[in-house]
Coordinates of C-alpha atoms and ligand atoms in Angstrom, one line a residue:
Y1 CA 28.3 -7.6 -7.0
S2 CA 30.9 -9.0 -4.7
F3 CA 31.5 -12.6 -3.7
P4 CA 30.4 -12.2 -0.1
G5 CA 27.1 -10.6 -1.3
Q6 CA 26.4 -13.4 -3.7
F7 CA 27.4 -16.0 -1.1
R8 CA 25.0 -14.5 1.5
N9 CA 22.2 -14.4 -1.0
G10 CA 22.8 -18.0 -1.9
L11 CA 22.7 -19.1 1.8
S12 CA 19.6 -17.1 2.3
K13 CA 17.9 -18.9 -0.6
L14 CA 18.9 -22.2 1.0
G15 CA 16.9 -21.2 4.1
V16 CA 19.7 -20.1 6.4
S17 CA 18.1 -17.7 8.9
E18 CA 18.9 -14.0 9.0
E19 CA 20.3 -14.2 12.5
V20 CA 22.9 -16.8 11.5
L21 CA 23.8 -14.9 8.3
E22 CA 24.1 -11.7 10.4
F23 CA 26.6 -13.4 12.7
L24 CA 28.6 -15.0 9.9
F25 CA 28.9 -12.0 7.7
K26 CA 29.9 -9.6 10.5
W27 CA 33.3 -11.2 10.1
M28 CA 33.4 -11.2 6.3
G29 CA 32.8 -7.6 5.3
G30 CA 30.6 -4.5 5.5
P31 CA 27.6 -3.2 3.6
E32 CA 29.9 -2.4 0.6
D33 CA 29.7 -6.1 -0.1
Y34 CA 26.0 -5.7 -1.0
P35 CA 24.9 -4.4 -4.4
R36 CA 23.6 -0.8 -4.5
I37 CA 19.9 -0.4 -4.6
P38 CA 19.0 1.0 -8.1
E39 CA 18.5 4.7 -8.0
A40 CA 15.7 6.2 -10.0
K41 CA 16.3 9.6 -11.5
G42 CA 13.3 11.8 -11.0
T43 CA 12.1 14.9 -9.3
I44 CA 9.5 15.3 -6.7
G45 CA 7.9 17.9 -9.1
A46 CA 7.2 15.1 -11.6
I47 CA 5.7 13.0 -8.9
R48 CA 3.3 15.8 -7.7
S49 CA 1.9 16.5 -11.1
E50 CA -0.4 13.5 -11.0
A51 CA -1.7 10.8 -8.6
F52 CA 1.7 10.0 -7.2
F53 CA 1.5 6.2 -7.5
I54 CA 1.3 6.5 -11.3
P55 CA 4.8 7.8 -11.9
L56 CA 6.0 5.3 -9.3
Y57 CA 4.5 2.6 -11.5
R58 CA 6.4 3.8 -14.6
L59 CA 9.7 3.9 -12.5
Y60 CA 9.0 0.4 -11.3
L61 CA 8.8 -0.9 -14.9
I62 CA 12.3 0.6 -15.4
Y63 CA 14.0 0.0 -12.1
G64 CA 12.3 -3.1 -10.7
G65 CA 10.9 -4.4 -7.4
I66 CA 13.0 -2.1 -5.2
F67 CA 14.5 1.3 -6.0
R68 CA 15.6 4.5 -4.4
L69 CA 14.0 7.8 -5.2
S70 CA 16.1 10.7 -4.0
F71 CA 15.2 14.4 -3.7
G72 CA 17.7 16.7 -2.1
P73 CA 19.1 15.1 1.0
K74 CA 16.1 12.8 1.5
S75 CA 15.2 9.6 -0.2
L76 CA 12.5 7.0 -0.3
L77 CA 12.7 3.3 -1.0
I78 CA 9.9 2.2 -3.3
V79 CA 9.0 -1.5 -2.9
S80 CA 6.9 -3.4 -5.5
D81 CA 8.3 -6.9 -5.0
P82 CA 5.9 -9.4 -3.2
L83 CA 8.7 -11.2 -1.2
I84 CA 10.2 -7.9 0.0
A85 CA 6.8 -6.6 0.9
K86 CA 6.3 -9.9 2.9
R87 CA 9.5 -9.4 4.7
I88 CA 8.7 -5.9 5.8
L89 CA 5.0 -6.5 6.6
K90 CA 5.2 -10.0 8.1
D91 CA 8.5 -11.9 8.5
N92 CA 10.5 -9.0 10.0
S93 CA 7.6 -6.6 10.9
K94 CA 9.2 -5.8 14.3
A95 CA 12.0 -4.0 12.5
Y96 CA 9.6 -1.4 11.0
S97 CA 7.4 1.4 12.3
K98 CA 4.8 3.6 10.6
G99 CA 7.3 6.4 10.2
I100 CA 6.0 9.4 8.2
L101 CA 2.4 8.2 8.4
A102 CA 2.4 8.5 12.2
E103 CA 3.9 12.0 11.9
I104 CA 1.2 13.1 9.4
L105 CA -1.7 11.7 11.2
D106 CA -0.7 12.7 14.7
F107 CA -3.1 15.7 14.8
V108 CA -6.1 13.6 14.3
M109 CA -5.3 10.0 15.4
G110 CA -2.6 10.7 18.1
K111 CA -1.5 7.2 19.2
G112 CA -4.5 5.4 17.6
L113 CA -4.2 1.9 16.2
I114 CA -3.1 2.9 12.7
P115 CA -0.1 5.2 13.6
A116 CA 0.8 3.6 17.0
D117 CA 3.9 1.4 17.3
G118 CA 5.5 -0.8 19.8
E119 CA 3.9 -1.6 23.2
I120 CA 1.0 0.9 22.8
W121 CA 0.0 -0.7 19.5
R122 CA 0.3 -4.2 21.0
V123 CA -1.9 -3.5 24.0
R124 CA -4.5 -1.6 22.0
R125 CA -4.7 -4.2 19.2
R126 CA -5.4 -6.8 21.9
A127 CA -8.1 -4.7 23.4
I128 CA -9.9 -3.7 20.1
V129 CA -9.7 -6.8 17.9
P130 CA -12.1 -8.9 20.1
A131 CA -14.8 -6.2 19.7
L132 CA -15.2 -7.3 16.0
H133 CA -16.4 -10.8 16.9
Q134 CA -18.8 -13.0 15.0
K135 CA -22.0 -11.8 16.7
F136 CA -21.0 -8.2 16.1
V137 CA -20.3 -8.7 12.4
A138 CA -23.6 -10.6 11.9
K139 CA -25.5 -7.8 13.6
M140 CA -23.8 -5.3 11.4
I141 CA -25.1 -6.9 8.2
S142 CA -28.7 -5.8 9.0
M143 CA -27.4 -2.3 9.7
F144 CA -25.5 -2.3 6.3
G145 CA -28.8 -3.2 4.7
E146 CA -30.8 -0.5 6.4
A147 CA -28.2 2.2 5.5
T148 CA -28.1 1.0 1.9
D149 CA -31.9 1.0 1.8
R150 CA -31.8 4.7 2.6
L151 CA -29.4 5.3 -0.3
C152 CA -31.7 3.2 -2.5
K153 CA -34.6 5.5 -1.6
K154 CA -32.5 8.5 -2.6
L155 CA -31.6 7.0 -5.9
D156 CA -35.2 6.0 -6.5
A157 CA -36.2 9.7 -6.2
A158 CA -33.4 10.7 -8.6
A159 CA -34.5 8.0 -11.0
S160 CA -38.1 9.3 -10.9
D161 CA -36.9 12.9 -11.5
G162 CA -34.5 11.9 -14.2
E163 CA -31.7 13.5 -12.4
D164 CA -28.1 12.3 -12.6
V165 CA -26.3 11.5 -9.4
E166 CA -22.8 12.0 -8.2
M167 CA -22.1 8.6 -6.7
E168 CA -18.7 9.2 -5.0
S169 CA -20.1 11.7 -2.5
L170 CA -23.2 9.4 -1.9
F171 CA -20.9 6.5 -1.1
S172 CA -18.9 8.6 1.2
R173 CA -22.1 9.5 3.1
L174 CA -23.3 5.9 3.1
T175 CA -20.1 4.6 4.7
L176 CA -19.9 7.5 7.1
D177 CA -23.4 6.6 8.4
I178 CA -22.4 3.0 8.7
I179 CA -19.1 3.5 10.5
G180 CA -20.6 6.0 12.9
K181 CA -23.2 3.4 14.0
A182 CA -20.6 0.6 14.1
V183 CA -17.9 2.4 16.1
F184 CA -19.8 4.6 18.5
N185 CA -23.5 4.1 17.9
Y186 CA -23.9 7.6 16.4
D187 CA -26.3 8.2 13.5
F188 CA -24.7 10.9 11.3
D189 CA -27.7 10.5 9.0
S190 CA -25.5 12.2 6.4
L191 CA -27.5 10.8 3.5
K192 CA -30.4 13.0 4.6
V193 CA -29.0 16.0 6.4
D194 CA -25.8 18.2 6.4
T195 CA -25.2 18.8 10.0
G196 CA -22.3 20.7 11.5
I197 CA -20.7 17.5 12.7
V198 CA -20.8 15.9 9.2
E199 CA -19.1 19.0 7.8
A200 CA -16.5 18.9 10.7
V201 CA -15.7 15.2 10.0
Y202 CA -15.1 16.1 6.3
T203 CA -12.9 19.1 7.2
V204 CA -10.7 16.8 9.4
L205 CA -10.6 14.1 6.7
R206 CA -9.6 16.5 4.0
E207 CA -6.9 17.9 6.1
A208 CA -5.5 14.4 6.8
E209 CA -5.5 13.8 3.0
D210 CA -3.9 17.2 2.2
R211 CA -1.1 16.5 4.8
S212 CA -0.4 13.1 3.4
V213 CA 0.5 14.5 0.0
A214 CA 2.1 17.8 1.1
P215 CA 5.7 18.4 0.1
I216 CA 6.5 20.2 3.3
P217 CA 4.8 20.0 6.7
F218 CA 3.1 23.5 6.5
W219 CA 1.1 22.7 9.6
E220 CA 4.3 22.9 11.7
I221 CA 5.3 26.4 10.6
P222 CA 4.9 28.3 13.9
I223 CA 2.9 31.4 13.1
W224 CA 1.2 30.0 10.1
K225 CA -0.6 27.3 12.1
D226 CA -2.2 30.0 14.3
I227 CA -3.2 32.5 11.7
S228 CA -4.0 30.5 8.6
P229 CA -7.8 30.4 8.1
K230 CA -7.6 26.8 6.9
Q231 CA -5.8 25.7 10.0
K232 CA -8.2 27.6 12.2
S233 CA -11.2 25.8 10.6
V234 CA -9.4 22.5 11.0
N235 CA -8.9 23.2 14.7
A236 CA -12.5 24.2 15.1
A237 CA -13.7 21.0 13.3
L238 CA -11.4 18.9 15.5
K239 CA -12.8 20.5 18.6
L240 CA -16.4 19.8 17.5
V241 CA -15.6 16.2 16.7
N242 CA -13.8 15.7 20.0
E243 CA -16.7 17.2 22.0
T244 CA -19.1 14.9 20.1
L245 CA -16.9 12.0 20.9
D246 CA -16.8 13.0 24.6
N247 CA -20.6 13.1 24.7
L248 CA -21.0 9.7 23.0
I249 CA -18.5 8.2 25.5
A250 CA -20.4 9.6 28.4
I251 CA -23.8 8.4 27.1
C252 CA -22.3 4.9 26.4
K253 CA -20.7 4.8 29.9
R254 CA -24.0 5.4 31.5
M255 CA -25.6 2.6 29.5
V256 CA -22.8 0.2 30.5
D257 CA -23.1 1.2 34.2
E258 CA -26.9 0.6 34.2
E259 CA -26.9 -2.7 32.3
E260 CA -26.9 -6.1 34.0
L261 CA -25.1 -7.9 31.2
Q262 CA -21.9 -9.6 32.3
F263 CA -18.9 -9.1 30.1
H264 CA -17.8 -12.2 28.1
E265 CA -16.0 -13.1 24.9
E266 CA -18.9 -12.4 22.5
Y267 CA -20.4 -9.7 24.7
M268 CA -22.8 -7.4 22.8
N269 CA -25.5 -5.0 23.8
E270 CA -28.5 -5.5 21.4
Q271 CA -29.5 -1.9 21.6
D272 CA -26.0 -0.6 21.2
P273 CA -23.7 -3.2 19.6
S274 CA -21.0 -0.6 18.9
I275 CA -17.3 -1.2 19.3
L276 CA -17.2 1.7 21.9
H277 CA -19.8 -0.2 24.0
F278 CA -17.7 -3.3 23.9
L279 CA -14.6 -1.4 24.9
L280 CA -16.2 0.4 27.8
A281 CA -17.8 -2.8 29.0
S282 CA -14.4 -4.6 28.8
G283 CA -13.0 -2.0 31.2
D284 CA -11.5 0.6 28.9
D285 CA -10.7 3.9 30.6
V286 CA -13.4 6.4 29.7
S287 CA -11.2 9.4 30.4
S288 CA -8.2 8.3 28.3
K289 CA -7.0 10.1 25.2
Q290 CA -6.1 6.7 23.9
L291 CA -9.7 5.7 23.6
R292 CA -10.6 8.9 21.7
D293 CA -7.6 8.3 19.4
D294 CA -8.7 4.8 18.6
L295 CA -12.3 5.8 17.9
M296 CA -11.1 8.5 15.6
T297 CA -8.7 6.1 13.9
M298 CA -11.5 3.6 13.3
L299 CA -13.9 6.3 12.1
I300 CA -11.4 7.4 9.5
A301 CA -10.0 4.0 8.6
G302 CA -13.4 2.6 8.0
H303 CA -15.0 5.5 6.2
E304 CA -13.1 6.7 3.1
T305 CA -11.6 3.2 2.3
S306 CA -15.0 1.5 1.9
A307 CA -16.4 4.6 0.1
A308 CA -13.5 4.4 -2.4
V309 CA -14.0 0.7 -3.0
L310 CA -17.7 1.3 -3.8
T311 CA -16.9 4.3 -6.1
W312 CA -14.3 2.4 -8.2
T313 CA -16.5 -0.8 -8.2
F314 CA -19.4 1.1 -9.8
Y315 CA -17.0 2.8 -12.2
L316 CA -15.6 -0.5 -13.3
L317 CA -19.0 -2.1 -13.6
S318 CA -20.2 0.8 -15.9
K319 CA -17.4 -0.2 -18.3
E320 CA -18.2 -3.9 -18.3
P321 CA -21.9 -4.6 -18.9
N322 CA -21.2 -8.4 -19.1
V323 CA -19.9 -8.4 -15.5
M324 CA -22.8 -6.3 -14.4
A325 CA -25.3 -8.7 -16.0
K326 CA -23.7 -11.7 -14.3
L327 CA -23.6 -9.9 -11.0
Q328 CA -27.3 -8.9 -11.2
N329 CA -28.1 -12.5 -12.1
E330 CA -26.4 -13.8 -9.0
V331 CA -28.0 -11.2 -6.7
D332 CA -31.5 -11.8 -8.1
S333 CA -31.2 -15.5 -7.5
V334 CA -29.6 -15.3 -4.0
L335 CA -31.5 -12.4 -2.5
G336 CA -34.6 -11.9 -4.5
D337 CA -36.1 -8.8 -2.8
R338 CA -35.2 -9.4 0.8
F339 CA -32.4 -7.8 2.9
P340 CA -29.1 -9.7 3.0
V341 CA -28.3 -11.8 6.1
I342 CA -25.0 -13.4 7.1
D343 CA -25.8 -16.7 5.4
D344 CA -25.9 -14.9 2.0
M345 CA -22.3 -13.7 2.3
K346 CA -20.9 -17.1 1.3
K347 CA -23.6 -17.5 -1.4
L348 CA -22.8 -14.1 -3.1
K349 CA -19.6 -15.5 -4.5
Y350 CA -19.5 -13.6 -7.8
T351 CA -20.3 -10.4 -5.9
S352 CA -17.3 -11.0 -3.6
R353 CA -15.1 -11.6 -6.7
V354 CA -16.2 -8.3 -8.1
I355 CA -15.1 -6.6 -4.9
N356 CA -11.8 -8.6 -4.8
E357 CA -11.1 -7.5 -8.4
S358 CA -12.0 -3.9 -7.7
L359 CA -9.6 -3.9 -4.8
R360 CA -6.9 -5.3 -7.0
L361 CA -7.2 -2.5 -9.6
Y362 CA -7.9 0.2 -7.0
P363 CA -6.2 -0.7 -3.7
Q364 CA -7.2 1.5 -0.8
P365 CA -4.7 2.9 0.2
P366 CA -2.5 2.4 -2.9
I367 CA 0.7 2.8 -0.8
L368 CA 1.7 1.4 2.6
I369 CA 4.2 3.4 4.5
R370 CA 7.0 2.1 6.8
R371 CA 10.3 3.2 8.4
S372 CA 13.1 0.8 9.2
L373 CA 14.0 0.7 12.9
E374 CA 17.2 -1.3 12.3
E375 CA 19.4 -2.6 9.5
D376 CA 17.8 -5.2 7.3
T377 CA 18.3 -7.3 4.2
L378 CA 15.7 -6.8 1.5
G379 CA 16.2 -9.3 -1.3
K380 CA 19.9 -8.9 -2.2
Y381 CA 20.1 -5.4 -0.8
R382 CA 21.1 -4.2 2.7
I383 CA 19.2 -1.2 4.1
K384 CA 20.1 1.1 7.0
R385 CA 18.1 2.1 10.0
G386 CA 15.8 5.1 9.4
E387 CA 14.9 4.4 5.7
D388 CA 11.5 5.6 4.7
I389 CA 9.7 3.0 2.6
F390 CA 6.7 3.1 0.4
I391 CA 5.3 -0.3 -0.5
S392 CA 3.3 0.2 -3.7
V393 CA 0.3 -2.0 -3.5
W394 CA -0.7 -0.4 -6.8
N395 CA 2.4 -1.9 -8.5
L396 CA 2.0 -5.3 -6.8
H397 CA -1.6 -5.5 -8.0
R398 CA -0.8 -4.4 -11.6
C399 CA 2.5 -6.2 -12.1
P400 CA 2.3 -7.2 -15.8
S401 CA 4.4 -10.4 -15.4
H402 CA 2.3 -11.6 -12.5
W403 CA -1.2 -10.9 -13.6
E404 CA -2.6 -11.9 -17.0
D405 CA -4.1 -8.8 -18.6
A406 CA -3.2 -6.9 -15.5
D407 CA -5.2 -3.7 -16.2
K408 CA -8.4 -5.6 -17.1
F409 CA -11.3 -5.8 -14.8
N410 CA -11.9 -9.5 -14.8
P411 CA -13.6 -11.0 -11.7
E412 CA -13.4 -14.4 -13.5
R413 CA -9.7 -14.5 -12.7
W414 CA -10.7 -15.7 -9.2
P415 CA -12.5 -19.0 -9.7
L416 CA -15.8 -19.2 -7.8
D417 CA -14.9 -22.5 -6.3
G418 CA -11.5 -21.4 -5.2
P419 CA -10.5 -19.7 -1.9
N420 CA -11.3 -16.1 -1.3
P421 CA -8.1 -14.4 -2.4
N422 CA -6.0 -12.8 0.3
E423 CA -2.3 -12.0 0.9
T424 CA -1.5 -15.4 2.3
N425 CA -2.9 -17.6 -0.6
Q426 CA -1.6 -15.0 -3.1
N427 CA 1.8 -14.9 -1.5
F428 CA 1.8 -11.2 -1.0
S429 CA 1.1 -10.3 -4.7
Y430 CA -2.3 -9.3 -3.6
L431 CA -2.7 -7.1 -0.4
P432 CA -6.2 -5.7 -0.3
F433 CA -6.1 -5.4 3.5
G434 CA -2.3 -5.3 4.1
G435 CA -0.6 -8.3 5.8
G436 CA 1.2 -9.5 8.9
P437 CA 0.4 -8.3 12.4
R438 CA -0.6 -4.8 11.1
K439 CA -3.2 -6.2 8.8
C440 CA -6.6 -4.4 8.7
I441 CA -8.8 -5.3 11.7
G442 CA -12.0 -4.4 9.7
D443 CA -11.4 -6.7 6.7
M444 CA -14.4 -8.9 7.3
F445 CA -16.6 -6.0 8.3
A446 CA -15.6 -4.0 5.1
S447 CA -15.9 -7.1 2.8
F448 CA -19.5 -7.7 4.0
E449 CA -20.3 -4.0 4.0
T450 CA -19.3 -3.6 0.3
V451 CA -20.9 -6.9 -0.7
V452 CA -24.3 -5.8 0.9
A453 CA -24.2 -2.4 -0.6
V454 CA -23.3 -3.6 -4.1
A455 CA -25.8 -6.4 -4.0
M456 CA -28.7 -4.2 -2.9
L457 CA -27.9 -1.4 -5.3
V458 CA -27.5 -3.5 -8.5
R459 CA -30.6 -5.5 -7.6
R460 CA -32.7 -2.3 -7.8
F461 CA -30.9 -0.2 -10.4
D462 CA -28.9 0.0 -13.6
F463 CA -26.0 2.4 -13.5
Q464 CA -24.4 4.1 -16.5
M465 CA -21.9 7.0 -16.8
A466 CA -24.0 10.1 -17.2
L467 CA -24.0 11.7 -20.7
G468 CA -21.5 14.6 -20.7
A469 CA -20.0 13.4 -17.3
P470 CA -16.5 14.7 -16.7
P471 CA -13.8 12.0 -17.5
V472 CA -13.1 9.9 -14.4
E473 CA -9.5 10.5 -13.4
M474 CA -7.6 9.7 -10.2
T475 CA -6.2 11.8 -7.5
T476 CA -4.9 10.7 -4.1
G477 CA -5.0 11.5 -0.5
A478 CA -4.9 8.5 1.6
T479 CA -7.3 6.6 -0.7
I480 CA -7.9 7.0 -4.5
H481 CA -10.5 9.6 -5.3
T482 CA -11.9 10.8 -8.6
T483 CA -10.8 14.3 -9.7
E484 CA -14.4 15.4 -10.5
G485 CA -16.8 12.9 -9.1
L486 CA -18.5 9.9 -10.5
K487 CA -21.6 11.2 -12.3
M488 CA -24.0 8.4 -13.2
T489 CA -27.5 8.0 -14.6
V490 CA -29.4 5.6 -12.4
T491 CA -32.5 3.8 -13.8
R492 CA -34.8 1.4 -12.0
R493 CA -34.3 -2.1 -13.4
R494 CA -36.8 -3.0 -16.0
Q495 CA -37.1 -6.5 -14.9
P496 CA -38.0 -6.8 -11.2
P497 CA -36.1 -9.4 -9.3
I498 CA -37.5 -12.8 -10.4
I499 CA -37.1 -14.9 -7.4
P500 CA -39.8 -14.0 -4.8
T501 CA -39.2 -15.0 -1.2
L502 CA -41.0 -15.0 2.0
E503 CA -38.0 -15.0 4.2
T504 CA -37.8 -12.2 6.7
P505 CA -34.6 -10.3 7.3
T506 CA -33.6 -11.9 10.6
V507 CA -30.0 -12.4 11.6
K508 CA -28.9 -16.0 11.2
I509 CA -25.5 -17.3 12.0
D510 CA -24.3 -20.2 9.9
S511 CA -21.8 -22.2 11.9
S512 CA -20.1 -23.3 8.7
I513 CA -19.0 -19.6 8.1
N514 CA -15.9 -19.6 10.1
I515 CA -15.6 -16.1 11.5
P516 CA -13.1 -16.7 14.2
S517 CA -13.5 -15.1 17.6
V518 CA -10.4 -13.0 17.3
K519 CA -8.2 -12.9 20.3
T520 CA -4.6 -12.9 19.4
V521 CA -2.5 -9.9 18.3
S522 CA -1.0 -11.5 15.2
G523 CA -1.8 -14.2 12.9
Q524 CA -5.6 -13.9 13.5
T525 CA -6.3 -11.8 10.5
D526 CA -5.1 -14.4 8.0
E527 CA -7.9 -16.6 9.1
V528 CA -10.4 -13.7 9.0
S529 CA -9.6 -13.0 5.3
S530 CA -9.9 -16.6 4.2
A531 CA -13.0 -17.3 6.3
R532 CA -15.4 -16.7 3.4
S533 CA -13.8 -19.1 1.0
Ligands
HEM1 C1 -5.3 -1.2 8.6 C2 -7.5 -1.4 4.2 C3 -11.8 -1.0 6.3 C4 -9.7 -0.4 10.6 C5 -5.5 -1.4 7.2 C6 -4.5 -1.7 6.2 C7 -5.1 -1.7 5.0 C8 -6.5 -1.5 5.2 C9 -4.4 -1.9 3.7 C10 -3.0 -1.9 6.5 C11 -2.3 -0.6 6.7 C12 -0.8 -0.8 6.8 O1 -0.3 -1.9 6.9 O2 -0.1 0.3 6.9 C13 -8.8 -1.3 4.4 C14 -9.8 -1.3 3.3 C15 -11.0 -1.2 3.9 C16 -10.8 -1.1 5.4 C17 -9.5 -1.5 1.9 C18 -12.4 -1.1 3.3 C19 -12.7 -1.7 2.2 C20 -11.6 -0.8 7.7 C21 -12.7 -0.7 8.6 C22 -12.1 -0.5 9.9 C23 -10.6 -0.6 9.6 C24 -14.2 -0.8 8.4 C25 -12.7 -0.4 11.2 C26 -13.5 -1.2 11.8 C27 -8.3 -0.5 10.4 C28 -7.3 -0.4 11.5 C29 -6.1 -0.7 10.9 C30 -6.3 -0.9 9.5 C31 -7.6 0.0 12.9 C32 -4.7 -0.6 11.6 C33 -4.4 -2.0 12.2 C34 -3.1 -2.0 12.9 O3 -2.2 -1.3 12.5 O4 -3.0 -2.9 13.8 N1 -6.8 -1.3 6.6 N2 -9.5 -1.1 5.6 N3 -10.4 -0.7 8.3 N4 -7.7 -0.9 9.2 FE1 -8.6 -1.1 7.4

């Protein structure tokens, strides 16, 4: 490409800031001085025939860390380069919005924290993040244990009856029960019963997933949206979920009004430690749509993601008996037969590495979506305002030149005495919870939730793929699902846990575990992720 393009690139590498470069090059030439972004030849049809991030991986191997995928008048930029991902998510995050994602999720999340942009996002992030403070997360650990214990009882019965179990749907129910309690103190009890509300939550979730992979926005077609039976059932489900939310908000508001507790930084009501309770006590407006949007957002964000992590972790463990043996060994010696407490989180190092590695191979979601709000320079390329961008975390996490044996499930790649891997210490080659100011607010919560669930399950049971189980293939909505479930044979472990212990499951907070009391809008989550190192 042309001299000015090369020159600019060189200056950029020398550390000259974008603002200065912008000013200088205004006088030297237009965008024609930049190289053209490689254009992949492909059709949307090819992309829709399988989980869509798979063909994107093949195209990445041909076209590299940034390329354009065009279909008709529209095009997408596919980003798989860590430094470009860092620029979009962190260094120049102000220049990007959630774009298509906000449009797709509007019907269920409105202006909730995931789709929101600009000032609304800033204000709400500031209000919500402090709710996930140290005392809250510690309290949640016993709740994770109680919920997983209910799942253990179910598996125990299946093991006695010699029945195979479909683990994906059980994990989905486990994490629904957990997130319901954590966000608004509601016990879906979905591991035991199928109530109308559980069905309604699933209808809404499925719709969100369908919309995120739909080629055209069928839900916007005027008459269709009123007469289609599916859209009618989605609307009915949304109504039920919203009414339930209204009830929960009213109940919680009464509790807040009656309690004597003063609001402070680590405020928590012991009977109802939920995020909703914190928000109402901090002065959130009960009647606002914003509060409902944020609650729905957290319900969805914290449900299918954690379920998918557990599903793929158990799939991977079933393929690697050596990893499973090492994991069980650690869990036996750290936990014995008691419930996990917060102190155990830093001791269950190998268990954490198993989750880290599962998130590398199966990132949830596999793609992050953004739209440029202004012109920007990505690597050596110039992009316009209004570009829709897919950052493929799948590609970043499986890059063959970055990761040794990239497709292998190898928790040992993360040394036990090294830091807990996160986007900062892996320089944006590893993005399990995103990065920059829009990073996941539930990263610590979700890490502990999955560690507790995995530890308690492998301590009690062995898991094998069931004989004659359908092959485990991937399909996507927002997260990676299996096409036909994860059918497993669950057997009680022959050897009972060896280390007996008299410790009771009380919540202890170890001051050496640095869970920050999160207050700021940006920058805080970096610390949160690395806190367990
Ligand atoms: C954002 C992953 C659990 C709430 C994100 C993002 C990722 C992610 C990758 C960044 C999205 C983007 O940049 O576009 C995960 C994974 C989880 C998990 C893998 C489980 C293993 C949770 C939980 C909660 C939660 C339990 C709720 C307490 C959120 C919210 C955002 C978010 C509200 C949006 C933050 C913002 O835009 O400011 N999550 N998440 N997540 N997550 Fe999570």
